[in-house]
XYZ file of N, CA and C in Angstrom:
768
model
N -1.012 -7.923 35.820
C -1.315 -6.684 35.826
C -2.039 -5.566 37.374
N -1.583 -4.636 38.023
C -1.986 -3.760 38.478
C -2.852 -2.577 38.163
N -4.034 -2.230 38.129
C -5.100 -1.779 38.188
C -4.813 -0.508 38.808
N -4.402 0.701 38.301
C -4.527 2.218 39.204
C -5.401 2.698 39.453
N -6.652 2.503 38.111
C -8.149 2.431 38.067
C -9.244 1.716 37.906
N -9.462 1.452 39.571
C -10.863 -0.159 39.222
C -12.179 0.393 37.908
N -11.798 1.748 38.040
C -13.187 1.539 37.190
C -12.216 2.644 35.694
N -12.841 2.473 35.181
C -12.983 3.281 33.457
C -12.924 4.788 33.460
N -11.470 5.634 33.356
C -11.367 7.203 33.128
C -11.680 7.517 31.889
N -12.710 8.190 31.326
C -12.514 8.989 29.771
C -10.903 10.138 30.166
N -10.376 9.841 28.717
C -8.891 10.340 28.435
C -8.888 10.668 26.767
N -8.686 11.687 26.429
C -9.153 12.644 25.799
C -8.252 11.668 24.513
N -8.897 11.477 23.192
C -7.711 10.981 22.408
C -6.076 11.380 21.873
N -5.595 12.578 21.931
C -4.991 13.187 22.149
C -3.596 12.933 22.745
N -4.398 12.006 24.110
C -3.200 11.974 25.058
C -2.927 10.109 25.478
N -3.216 9.739 24.037
C -3.362 8.348 23.260
C -2.688 8.153 22.364
N -1.389 7.456 22.722
C -0.245 6.896 21.426
C -0.658 5.020 21.453
N -0.683 4.265 20.636
C -0.132 3.479 20.032
C 1.535 2.819 20.461
N 1.086 1.599 21.331
C 2.153 1.145 22.275
C 3.731 1.360 20.791
N 4.362 1.406 21.191
C 6.121 1.372 19.981
C 5.897 0.299 19.195
N 6.470 -0.394 18.749
C 6.495 -1.357 18.323
C 4.770 -2.140 17.738
N 4.264 -1.747 17.851
C 2.778 -2.736 18.134
C 2.601 -3.552 16.647
N 3.120 -5.001 16.658
C 2.940 -5.679 15.539
C 1.200 -5.818 15.100
N 0.800 -5.118 15.578
C -0.738 -6.071 14.641
C -1.082 -4.668 13.851
N -1.371 -4.760 12.743
C -1.942 -3.817 11.485
C -3.450 -3.112 12.294
N -3.518 -2.557 12.207
C -4.293 -1.548 12.067
C -4.865 -1.104 10.351
N -5.972 -1.311 10.045
C -6.699 -1.792 8.653
C -7.707 -1.087 8.325
N -8.049 0.180 7.477
C -9.208 0.263 6.942
C -9.627 -0.945 5.752
N -10.323 -1.341 6.784
C -11.392 -1.811 6.007
C -12.443 -2.612 6.537
N -13.776 -3.377 5.524
C -14.569 -4.135 5.877
C -14.986 -3.619 7.389
N -14.550 -4.542 7.763
C -14.031 -4.553 9.843
C -14.186 -3.294 9.913
N -13.681 -2.103 10.172
C -13.183 -0.991 10.745
C -14.635 -0.416 10.559
N -14.960 -0.332 8.254
C -15.776 0.613 9.036
C -17.205 -0.232 9.361
N -17.387 -1.603 9.655
C -18.658 -1.707 10.327
C -18.429 -0.962 12.333
N -17.053 -0.706 12.811
C -16.450 -0.191 13.542
C -16.805 1.073 14.046
N -16.478 1.464 12.900
C -16.672 2.773 13.337
C -17.961 3.167 12.782
N -19.070 2.163 13.014
C -20.366 2.515 12.413
C -20.916 2.066 14.050
N -20.720 1.222 14.635
C -20.502 0.994 15.512
C -20.768 2.064 17.215
N -19.886 2.286 16.409
C -18.866 3.248 17.598
C -20.279 4.901 17.927
N -20.001 5.501 16.247
C -21.052 6.354 16.215
C -22.182 6.444 17.273
N -22.944 5.084 16.257
C -24.243 4.565 17.262
C -24.564 4.098 18.783
N -23.214 3.924 19.054
C -23.233 2.974 20.392
C -22.011 3.512 21.601
N -21.435 4.231 20.860
C -19.907 4.747 21.782
C -19.246 3.443 21.496
N -17.767 3.405 22.918
C -16.915 2.199 22.541
C -17.200 1.503 23.915
N -17.772 0.281 24.421
C -18.607 -0.795 24.984
C -18.253 -1.139 25.855
N -16.310 -1.161 25.014
C -14.734 -1.912 25.931
C -14.280 -1.555 25.840
N -13.277 -0.564 26.998
C -12.836 0.538 27.853
C -11.722 -0.129 26.657
N -10.348 0.696 26.633
C -9.217 0.853 25.950
C -8.285 0.162 27.010
N -7.072 -0.502 27.025
C -6.753 -0.691 28.461
C -5.489 -0.117 27.743
N -4.697 1.259 28.751
C -3.323 2.080 28.583
C -2.485 1.822 30.036
N -1.509 2.187 29.455
C -0.392 2.726 30.836
C -0.245 4.120 30.923
N 0.215 4.513 32.232
C 0.977 5.772 31.396
C 2.474 5.414 31.164
N 2.369 6.921 30.291
C 4.305 6.945 30.095
C 4.369 8.154 31.157
N 6.653 6.810 31.160
C 7.372 7.977 32.638
C 6.659 9.443 31.618
N 7.044 9.539 33.070
C 7.229 11.721 33.348
C 6.606 12.301 32.088
N 4.961 12.078 31.467
C 3.745 13.051 30.659
C 2.966 12.039 31.340
N 1.332 13.449 30.997
C 0.329 13.305 31.213
C -0.488 12.533 29.914
N 0.426 11.358 29.321
C 0.114 11.140 28.079
C 0.353 9.124 28.038
N -0.940 8.798 27.874
C -0.913 7.086 27.869
C -0.734 6.272 26.171
N 0.140 5.434 26.682
C 0.272 4.223 25.607
C -0.828 2.732 25.509
N -1.258 3.021 24.427
C -2.316 1.388 23.945
C -1.452 0.410 24.417
N -2.342 -0.269 25.351
C -1.489 -1.644 25.271
C -2.823 -2.932 24.386
N -3.849 -2.429 24.435
C -5.483 -2.779 24.260
C -6.682 -1.755 23.991
N -6.671 -2.349 22.074
C -7.576 -1.350 21.888
C -7.132 -0.900 20.568
N -6.154 -0.539 20.228
C -5.630 -0.559 18.536
C -6.503 -0.011 17.810
N -7.689 -0.771 17.488
C -8.447 -0.573 16.627
C -9.422 0.404 16.917
N -10.129 0.699 18.384
C -10.671 0.801 18.995
C -10.559 2.650 18.758
N -8.968 2.728 19.296
C -8.903 3.838 19.447
C -8.654 3.877 17.516
N -8.264 4.181 16.381
C -8.667 4.129 14.941
C -10.256 4.261 14.765
N -10.731 3.647 14.953
C -12.207 3.656 14.406
C -12.899 4.896 15.232
N -12.280 5.515 17.020
C -13.319 6.516 17.530
C -12.485 7.809 16.150
N -11.321 7.466 16.580
C -10.945 8.848 15.967
C -11.224 9.257 14.394
N -11.025 7.521 13.379
C -12.428 7.838 12.075
C -14.238 8.642 12.640
N -14.418 8.241 13.740
C -15.786 8.794 14.230
C -15.662 10.308 14.685
N -14.759 10.596 15.181
C -14.767 11.918 15.048
C -15.075 12.011 16.506
N -14.480 10.882 17.972
C -14.542 10.466 18.488
C -13.635 11.577 19.793
N -13.379 12.558 20.186
C -12.598 13.406 21.344
C -12.140 12.006 22.623
N -13.359 11.709 22.839
C -12.771 11.266 24.275
C -12.960 9.351 24.013
N -12.187 8.858 24.372
C -12.303 6.926 25.322
C -12.537 7.327 26.912
N -13.392 5.854 26.238
C -13.118 5.448 28.547
C -12.117 4.364 27.838
N -11.454 4.091 28.968
C -10.071 3.391 29.145
C -9.412 3.310 30.546
N -8.706 1.859 30.838
C -8.307 1.139 32.233
C -6.980 1.463 32.649
N -6.417 2.115 33.681
C -4.963 2.433 33.362
C -4.348 1.328 34.152
N -3.106 0.884 33.608
C -1.987 -0.053 34.716
C -1.086 0.291 34.191
N -0.593 0.268 35.932
C 0.764 0.911 36.039
C 1.717 -0.636 35.923
N 2.303 -0.828 34.343
C 3.645 -1.210 33.772
C 4.634 -1.183 32.630
N 5.872 -2.147 33.528
C 6.902 -1.335 32.798
C 6.808 -1.415 31.327
N 8.246 -1.614 30.836
C 7.779 -2.259 28.473
C 7.574 -2.986 28.645
N 8.380 -3.939 29.581
C 8.573 -5.535 29.001
C 6.986 -5.826 29.645
N 6.143 -5.621 30.560
C 4.863 -6.266 31.052
C 3.902 -5.402 29.955
N 4.523 -4.779 29.404
C 3.857 -4.215 29.030
C 2.948 -5.108 26.963
N 4.571 -5.493 27.056
C 4.734 -5.443 25.596
C 3.868 -7.107 25.657
N 4.371 -7.875 26.409
C 3.949 -8.922 27.476
C 2.376 -8.853 26.788
N 1.390 -8.084 27.975
C -0.055 -7.686 27.201
C -0.062 -7.526 26.115
N 0.650 -6.240 25.339
C -0.325 -6.334 23.933
C -0.041 -7.739 23.336
N 0.354 -8.391 23.497
C 0.412 -9.218 22.572
C -0.459 -10.411 22.995
N -0.229 -10.882 24.171
C -1.599 -11.347 24.728
C -2.654 -11.163 24.986
N -3.123 -9.328 24.052
C -4.351 -8.819 24.058
C -5.054 -9.273 22.825
N -4.086 -9.678 21.781
C -4.430 -9.236 20.496
C -4.188 -10.850 19.871
N -3.683 -11.869 20.588
C -3.289 -13.172 19.679
C -4.347 -13.824 19.626
N -5.677 -13.757 20.477
C -6.962 -14.380 20.225
C -7.717 -13.516 19.219
N -7.351 -12.614 18.188
C -8.470 -11.815 17.232
C -8.605 -13.425 16.020
N -9.242 -12.560 15.657
C -9.536 -14.244 14.346
C -8.836 -14.445 13.625
N -8.345 -13.034 12.938
C -7.906 -13.368 12.028
C -6.209 -12.123 11.897
N -5.288 -13.007 12.228
C -3.567 -12.642 12.858
C -2.930 -13.196 11.404
N -1.981 -12.117 11.094
C -1.387 -12.617 9.485
C 0.642 -13.270 10.078
N 0.577 -13.762 9.223
C 1.661 -14.854 9.700
C 2.312 -13.789 10.084
N 3.142 -12.556 9.101
C 3.880 -12.285 9.894
C 3.418 -11.394 11.346
N 2.139 -10.995 11.454
C 2.299 -10.290 13.065
C 2.309 -11.739 14.029
N 1.681 -12.252 13.597
C 2.145 -12.980 15.259
C 3.607 -13.314 14.997
N 4.381 -13.537 13.927
C 5.809 -13.467 13.854
C 6.313 -13.288 14.730
N 6.299 -11.373 14.696
C 7.044 -10.272 14.992
C 6.333 -9.811 17.420
N 4.810 -11.046 16.826
C 3.947 -10.692 18.515
C 4.999 -11.959 18.818
N 5.049 -12.871 18.648
C 6.036 -13.797 19.293
C 7.225 -13.596 19.479
N 8.031 -12.938 18.573
C 9.822 -12.420 18.746
C 9.595 -10.515 20.290
N 8.232 -10.184 20.151
C 8.617 -9.029 20.993
C 8.431 -10.385 22.217
N 7.577 -10.662 22.779
C 7.065 -11.313 23.765
C 8.134 -12.080 23.992
N 9.027 -12.994 23.421
C 9.755 -13.452 23.929
C 11.215 -12.942 24.562
N 11.294 -11.433 23.892
C 12.712 -9.956 23.825
C 12.113 -10.379 25.003
N 10.662 -9.602 25.461
C 10.467 -9.148 26.424
C 10.225 -10.172 28.021
N 10.134 -11.563 27.542
C 10.706 -12.421 28.640
C 11.445 -12.352 28.851
N 12.850 -12.672 27.792
C 14.039 -12.594 28.181
C 14.463 -11.617 29.214
N 14.004 -10.667 28.974
C 14.499 -9.272 29.679
C 14.015 -9.687 31.082
N 12.891 -10.426 30.938
C 12.603 -10.285 32.693
C 12.925 -11.720 33.548
N 14.430 -12.707 32.754
C 14.951 -13.221 33.113
C 14.725 -14.720 32.697
N 13.056 -14.608 31.952
C 13.260 -16.066 31.314
C 14.665 -16.311 29.973
N 15.621 -17.243 29.615
C 16.027 -18.335 29.338
C 15.842 -18.114 28.019
N 16.306 -17.792 27.284
C 16.293 -17.613 25.389
C 17.118 -18.376 24.890
N 17.022 -18.805 23.823
C 18.216 -19.584 22.825
C 17.984 -18.768 21.134
N 16.821 -17.493 21.332
C 16.801 -16.727 20.277
C 17.642 -16.574 18.809
N 19.120 -16.668 19.068
C 20.039 -16.599 18.394
C 20.690 -17.628 17.662
N 20.266 -18.846 18.627
C 20.631 -20.210 18.250
C 20.515 -21.466 16.760
N 21.004 -21.224 15.356
C 20.828 -21.304 13.985
C 19.852 -23.130 14.624
N 19.504 -23.886 15.265
C 19.654 -25.162 15.525
C 17.794 -24.811 15.651
N 16.976 -25.260 15.125
C 15.693 -25.422 15.196
C 15.442 -26.382 16.394
N 16.122 -27.716 16.690
C 16.150 -28.882 17.922
C 16.494 -28.363 19.032
N 17.264 -27.785 19.086
C 17.412 -26.909 20.734
C 16.340 -26.161 21.627
N 16.450 -26.860 22.807
C 15.137 -26.267 23.370
C 15.049 -25.294 23.546
N 14.250 -24.329 23.255
C 13.576 -22.813 23.708
C 13.193 -22.317 24.803
N 13.781 -22.172 26.085
C 12.261 -22.254 26.962
C 11.636 -21.790 27.259
N 11.813 -19.984 27.023
C 10.855 -19.356 26.394
C 9.887 -19.269 25.614
N 10.675 -20.070 24.087
C 9.054 -20.398 22.895
C 8.549 -21.862 23.830
N 8.619 -22.265 24.682
C 8.076 -23.608 25.769
C 7.179 -22.557 26.157
N 7.123 -22.166 27.009
C 6.227 -20.928 27.994
C 5.635 -20.127 26.680
N 6.094 -19.605 25.901
C 4.967 -18.397 24.795
C 3.678 -19.770 24.171
N 4.270 -21.080 24.063
C 3.175 -21.983 23.257
C 2.189 -22.403 24.030
N 2.621 -22.732 25.191
C 1.370 -22.878 26.399
C 1.113 -22.307 26.860
N 1.002 -21.040 26.569
C 0.250 -19.988 25.855
C -1.075 -19.654 25.001
N -0.644 -20.213 24.270
C -1.114 -20.070 23.267
C -1.644 -21.481 22.130
N -1.664 -21.363 21.379
C -2.443 -21.924 20.005
C -0.981 -22.942 19.014
N -0.409 -22.298 19.524
C 0.436 -23.077 18.530
C 1.492 -23.849 19.728
N 2.310 -25.043 18.904
C 3.254 -25.635 19.016
C 4.212 -24.955 19.937
N 5.592 -25.490 20.591
C 6.436 -25.092 20.418
C 7.502 -24.923 19.622
N 7.259 -25.399 18.669
C 7.957 -26.252 16.687
C 8.142 -24.966 15.908
N 6.129 -24.670 16.555
C 5.853 -23.431 15.630
C 6.197 -22.015 16.041
N 5.975 -22.071 17.694
C 6.511 -21.009 17.879
C 8.118 -20.452 17.451
N 8.469 -20.987 17.075
C 10.010 -21.109 17.068
C 10.143 -20.367 15.102
N 9.345 -21.575 14.792
C 9.278 -21.176 13.378
C 8.160 -19.271 12.615
N 7.723 -19.561 13.514
C 7.318 -18.050 13.822
C 8.059 -16.867 13.520
N 8.795 -17.325 14.841
C 9.643 -15.937 15.034
C 10.779 -15.848 14.058
N 11.452 -17.283 13.768
C 11.936 -17.487 12.273
C 11.986 -16.368 11.242
N 10.456 -16.292 11.068
C 10.095 -15.160 9.976
C 10.508 -14.188 9.637
N 10.592 -13.361 10.644
C 10.707 -12.014 11.538
C 11.982 -11.494 10.717
N 13.146 -12.754 10.506
C 14.554 -12.720 9.590
C 13.954 -12.596 8.294
N 12.707 -12.580 7.922
C 12.236 -12.461 5.809
C 12.877 -11.428 5.717
N 12.739 -11.046 4.196
C 12.928 -10.206 3.407
C 11.446 -9.631 3.706
N 10.968 -8.594 2.960
C 9.438 -7.905 2.643
C 8.425 -8.199 2.356
N 9.518 -9.076 0.504
C 8.658 -9.550 0.067
C 8.206 -10.789 -0.141
N 8.652 -11.774 1.363
C 8.697 -13.199 1.612
C 7.965 -13.134 2.474
N 8.177 -12.313 3.359
C 6.806 -11.755 4.155
C 5.672 -11.662 3.352
N 5.236 -10.588 3.094
C 4.325 -10.097 1.967
C 3.455 -11.726 1.321
N 4.681 -12.416 0.750
C 3.857 -13.855 0.512
C 3.748 -14.773 1.203
N 3.534 -15.023 2.340
C 3.492 -15.968 3.453
C 2.589 -15.185 3.918
N 2.088 -13.879 4.452
C 0.877 -12.970 4.620
C -0.870 -13.857 3.378
N -0.258 -13.715 2.131
C -0.676 -14.088 1.091
C -1.137 -15.426 1.234
N -0.366 -16.373 1.732
C -0.598 -17.810 1.727
C 0.016 -18.621 0.084
N 0.902 -17.587 -0.099
C 1.855 -18.649 -1.335
C 3.044 -19.560 -0.458
N 3.484 -19.178 0.189
C 4.105 -20.112 1.309
C 4.099 -20.739 2.652
N 4.560 -21.908 2.636
C 4.139 -23.043 4.116
C 4.925 -21.948 4.717
N 4.366 -22.200 6.142
C 5.234 -21.639 7.320
C 6.712 -22.540 7.552
N 6.488 -23.833 7.222
C 7.858 -24.283 7.630
C 8.931 -23.819 6.165
N 8.349 -23.759 4.917
C 9.519 -23.074 3.752
C 9.987 -21.743 4.581
N 9.145 -20.667 4.985
C 9.754 -19.511 5.103
C 10.719 -19.023 6.591
N 10.647 -20.367 7.109
C 11.614 -20.577 8.560
C 12.830 -21.244 7.528
N 12.755 -22.058 6.874
C 14.029 -21.864 6.886
C 14.741 -21.203 5.759
N 13.802 -20.657 4.902
C 14.215 -19.582 3.776
C 15.281 -17.689 4.851
N 14.910 -17.741 6.572
C 14.670 -16.984 6.837
C 16.411 -16.998 8.004
N 16.963 -18.276 7.158
C 18.289 -19.102 7.515
C 18.941 -17.530 6.226
N 19.137 -17.522 5.523
C 20.017 -17.220 4.098
C 19.930 -15.907 4.784
N 20.693 -14.887 4.570
C 21.385 -13.980 4.505
C 20.911 -12.617 3.430
N 20.135 -11.376 3.663
C 19.769 -10.796 2.544
C 19.028 -10.683 0.736
N 21.086 -10.817 1.420
C 21.832 -11.445 -0.781
C 21.253 -12.733 -0.798
N 21.233 -13.297 -0.265
C 20.561 -14.474 -0.649
C 19.493 -15.145 -1.242
N 18.380 -13.963 0.366
C 17.135 -14.681 -0.044
C 16.339 -13.775 -1.415
N 17.195 -12.246 -1.593
C 16.838 -11.455 -3.232
C 17.320 -12.463 -4.411
N 18.752 -13.191 -4.371
C 18.515 -14.197 -5.293
C 17.312 -15.414 -5.480
N 16.666 -15.323 -4.308
C 15.771 -16.797 -4.460
C 14.429 -15.933 -4.699
N 15.036 -14.701 -4.529
C 13.106 -13.760 -5.264
C 12.714 -14.154 -6.331
N 14.263 -14.007 -6.756
C 14.893 -13.437 -8.818
C 14.526 -14.444 -9.581
N 14.768 -15.622 -8.398
C 14.798 -17.130 -8.995
C 13.189 -17.168 -9.374
N 12.353 -16.642 -8.603
C 10.869 -17.306 -8.037
C 10.238 -16.785 -9.220
N 11.092 -15.258 -9.496
C 9.970 -14.846 -10.593
C 10.559 -15.384 -11.958
N 11.614 -15.746 -11.881
C 12.066 -16.426 -13.459
C 11.352 -17.811 -13.769
N 11.485 -18.482 -13.079
C 10.761 -19.618 -12.507
C 9.057 -19.452 -12.045
N 8.134 -18.343 -12.442
C 6.727 -18.825 -11.745
C 6.740 -19.614 -10.910
N 7.506 -19.377 -9.746
C 7.184 -20.582 -8.637
C 7.281 -20.038 -7.540
N 7.077 -21.025 -6.170
C 7.655 -20.479 -4.978
C 8.556 -21.556 -4.731
N 9.514 -21.486 -3.496
C 10.174 -22.157 -3.685
C 9.216 -23.070 -2.049
N 9.779 -24.568 -3.179
C 9.080 -25.886 -2.441
C 10.358 -26.408 -1.054
N 9.022 -26.944 -0.193
C 10.068 -26.974 1.322
C 11.425 -27.775 0.828
N 11.157 -29.129 0.427
C 13.021 -29.366 -0.101
C 14.191 -28.505 -0.882
N 13.318 -27.446 -1.773
C 14.341 -26.669 -2.035
C 14.772 -25.180 -0.535
N 14.457 -24.486 0.196
C 14.103 -23.968 0.968
C 15.156 -24.692 2.018
N 15.096 -26.049 2.544
C 15.694 -26.666 3.201
C 16.977 -27.008 2.164
N 17.826 -27.300 1.041
C 18.808 -27.728 0.443
C 19.211 -26.767 0.176
N 19.486 -25.008 -0.062
C 19.514 -23.954 0.005
C 20.010 -23.485 1.495
N 19.564 -23.824 2.250
C 19.478 -23.645 3.660
C 20.389 -24.141 4.308
N 20.828 -25.711 3.957
C 21.784 -27.278 4.318
C 23.083 -25.911 4.266
N 23.068 -25.668 2.473
C 24.050 -25.073 0.866
C 24.937 -23.895 2.165
N 23.763 -23.190 3.107
C 24.150 -22.010 3.340
C 25.665 -22.582 4.328
N 24.541 -23.210 5.646
C 25.052 -23.674 6.501
C 27.002 -24.155 6.497
N 26.889 -24.842 5.240
C 28.214 -25.816 4.582
C 29.188 -24.808 4.056
N 28.598 -23.114 3.590
C 29.872 -22.862 3.546
C 29.595 -22.581 1.775
N 28.911 -23.570 1.337
C 29.087 -24.121 -0.075
C 27.464 -22.829 -1.873
N 27.023 -22.527 -0.056
C 25.651 -21.518 -1.151
C 26.244 -20.094 -2.448
N 25.714 -20.492 -3.225
C 26.422 -19.258 -4.091
C 25.237 -19.227 -4.718
N 25.582 -18.144 -5.773
C 24.449 -17.868 -7.033
C 23.869 -18.744 -7.976
N 24.825 -19.642 -8.343
C 24.396 -20.367 -8.945
C 24.180 -22.087 -8.900
N 24.205 -21.881 -6.996
C 23.743 -23.223 -6.304
C 21.811 -22.867 -6.681
N 21.616 -21.631 -6.122
C 20.031 -20.770 -5.692
C 19.767 -21.710 -7.340
N 20.108 -20.609 -8.612
C 19.650 -20.740 -9.884
C 19.345 -22.024 -10.143
N 20.068 -23.507 -9.455
C 19.742 -25.657 -10.165
C 19.312 -25.493 -8.928
N 19.166 -25.030 -7.926
C 18.120 -25.266 -6.998
C 16.628 -24.604 -7.282
N 16.969 -23.818 -7.974
C 15.230 -22.752 -7.356
C 14.419 -23.602 -9.709
N 15.520 -23.960 -10.837
C 15.263 -24.328 -11.501
C 14.762 -25.846 -11.583
N 14.646 -26.721 -10.841
C 14.526 -27.885 -10.945
C 12.789 -27.960 -10.457
N 11.688 -28.758 -11.201
C 10.633 -28.496 -11.337
C 10.314 -29.709 -10.583
N 8.989 -28.721 -9.552
C 8.480 -29.261 -8.706
C 7.090 -29.488 -8.969
N 6.690 -31.353 -8.272
C 6.294 -32.179 -9.287
C 4.205 -31.402 -9.426
N 4.123 -30.123 -8.109
C 2.774 -29.511 -8.016
C 3.131 -28.710 -9.283
N 4.081 -28.384 -10.013
C 4.286 -27.713 -11.050
C 4.157 -27.618 -12.367
N 4.019 -29.373 -12.107
C 4.613 -29.756 -13.810
C 3.173 -29.603 -14.074
N 2.847 -29.486 -15.711
C 1.516 -29.178 -16.351
C 1.405 -30.164 -16.496
N -0.272 -30.575 -16.675
C -0.846 -32.104 -16.958
C -1.699 -32.240 -18.082
N -2.199 -32.958 -19.124
C -2.852 -33.208 -19.781
C -4.179 -33.930 -19.397
N -5.064 -33.538 -20.461
C -6.344 -33.775 -19.104
C -7.036 -34.601 -20.775
N -7.374 -36.024 -21.456
C -7.299 -36.604 -22.653
C -8.872 -37.100 -21.940
N -9.933 -36.699 -22.995
C -11.384 -37.158 -22.848
C -11.136 -38.821 -22.464
N -12.062 -39.152 -21.564
C -11.772 -40.582 -22.102
C -12.550 -41.299 -23.139
N -14.023 -40.182 -24.093
C -14.601 -40.624 -25.254
C -12.647 -41.010 -26.750
N -11.972 -39.777 -26.405
C -11.034 -39.504 -27.434
C -9.904 -41.439 -26.696
N -9.413 -41.534 -25.292
C -8.618 -43.169 -25.365
C -9.633 -44.021 -26.284
N -10.891 -44.306 -25.489
C -12.064 -45.101 -25.989
C -11.910 -45.405 -27.973
N -11.390 -43.825 -28.054
C -11.921 -44.008 -29.634
C -10.169 -44.874 -30.124
N -8.903 -45.058 -29.424
C -8.031 -44.622 -29.972
C -7.284 -46.185 -29.244
N -8.491 -47.250 -29.198
C -8.234 -48.522 -28.595
C -8.430 -49.493 -30.132
């Protein structure tokens, strides 16, 4: 990145805009309240990183979306920022790289972040097999992304697959109700089939196991996935969902 200003400059908040398609959520939670209080007492200690928006006097935020939100909440009119001259794709990659180090990242955030970075790198000339349905096929761009993150190449691919889930399953992913491998398998089903699975989850009060998700994905690849098949697969009792009855040892001894 080429910094057009070697030192931070003060920019009016009115001229700053969140990065278009920014995949990381900005929440009004306890951490945000703490950040607001810190900014009110000490100001913004770490400058935002922004890029000029072409043919305007405005800027797009690359790093510092939470600080910008907190500054607005704190009633601050101007913030310090470093200006970098970046095109859209280079900026997208920088947005992802500057946020992946955060302590708390939801699976859905990481999923769309990896996809944003992969697509940007692809437009820059890197090879991408994003449309491939074969998990085992080489994803050159995914491998590069993996080398720059804490996730393996296969994990990067699985996270990217999550972007094809319906919102309800993404929410279950974020709540930790579904494993990454399960979400990746479900993502290959079309929206209608995913909603059929979701309905069966409600009826059977369960979430799909990897085995169930894999079987439905396999049936989908073979062109045999129907509502009846989904119902049959999802009605199978999972080992970890069987009810168990605990009998006190004293009762067992009495029956001997």
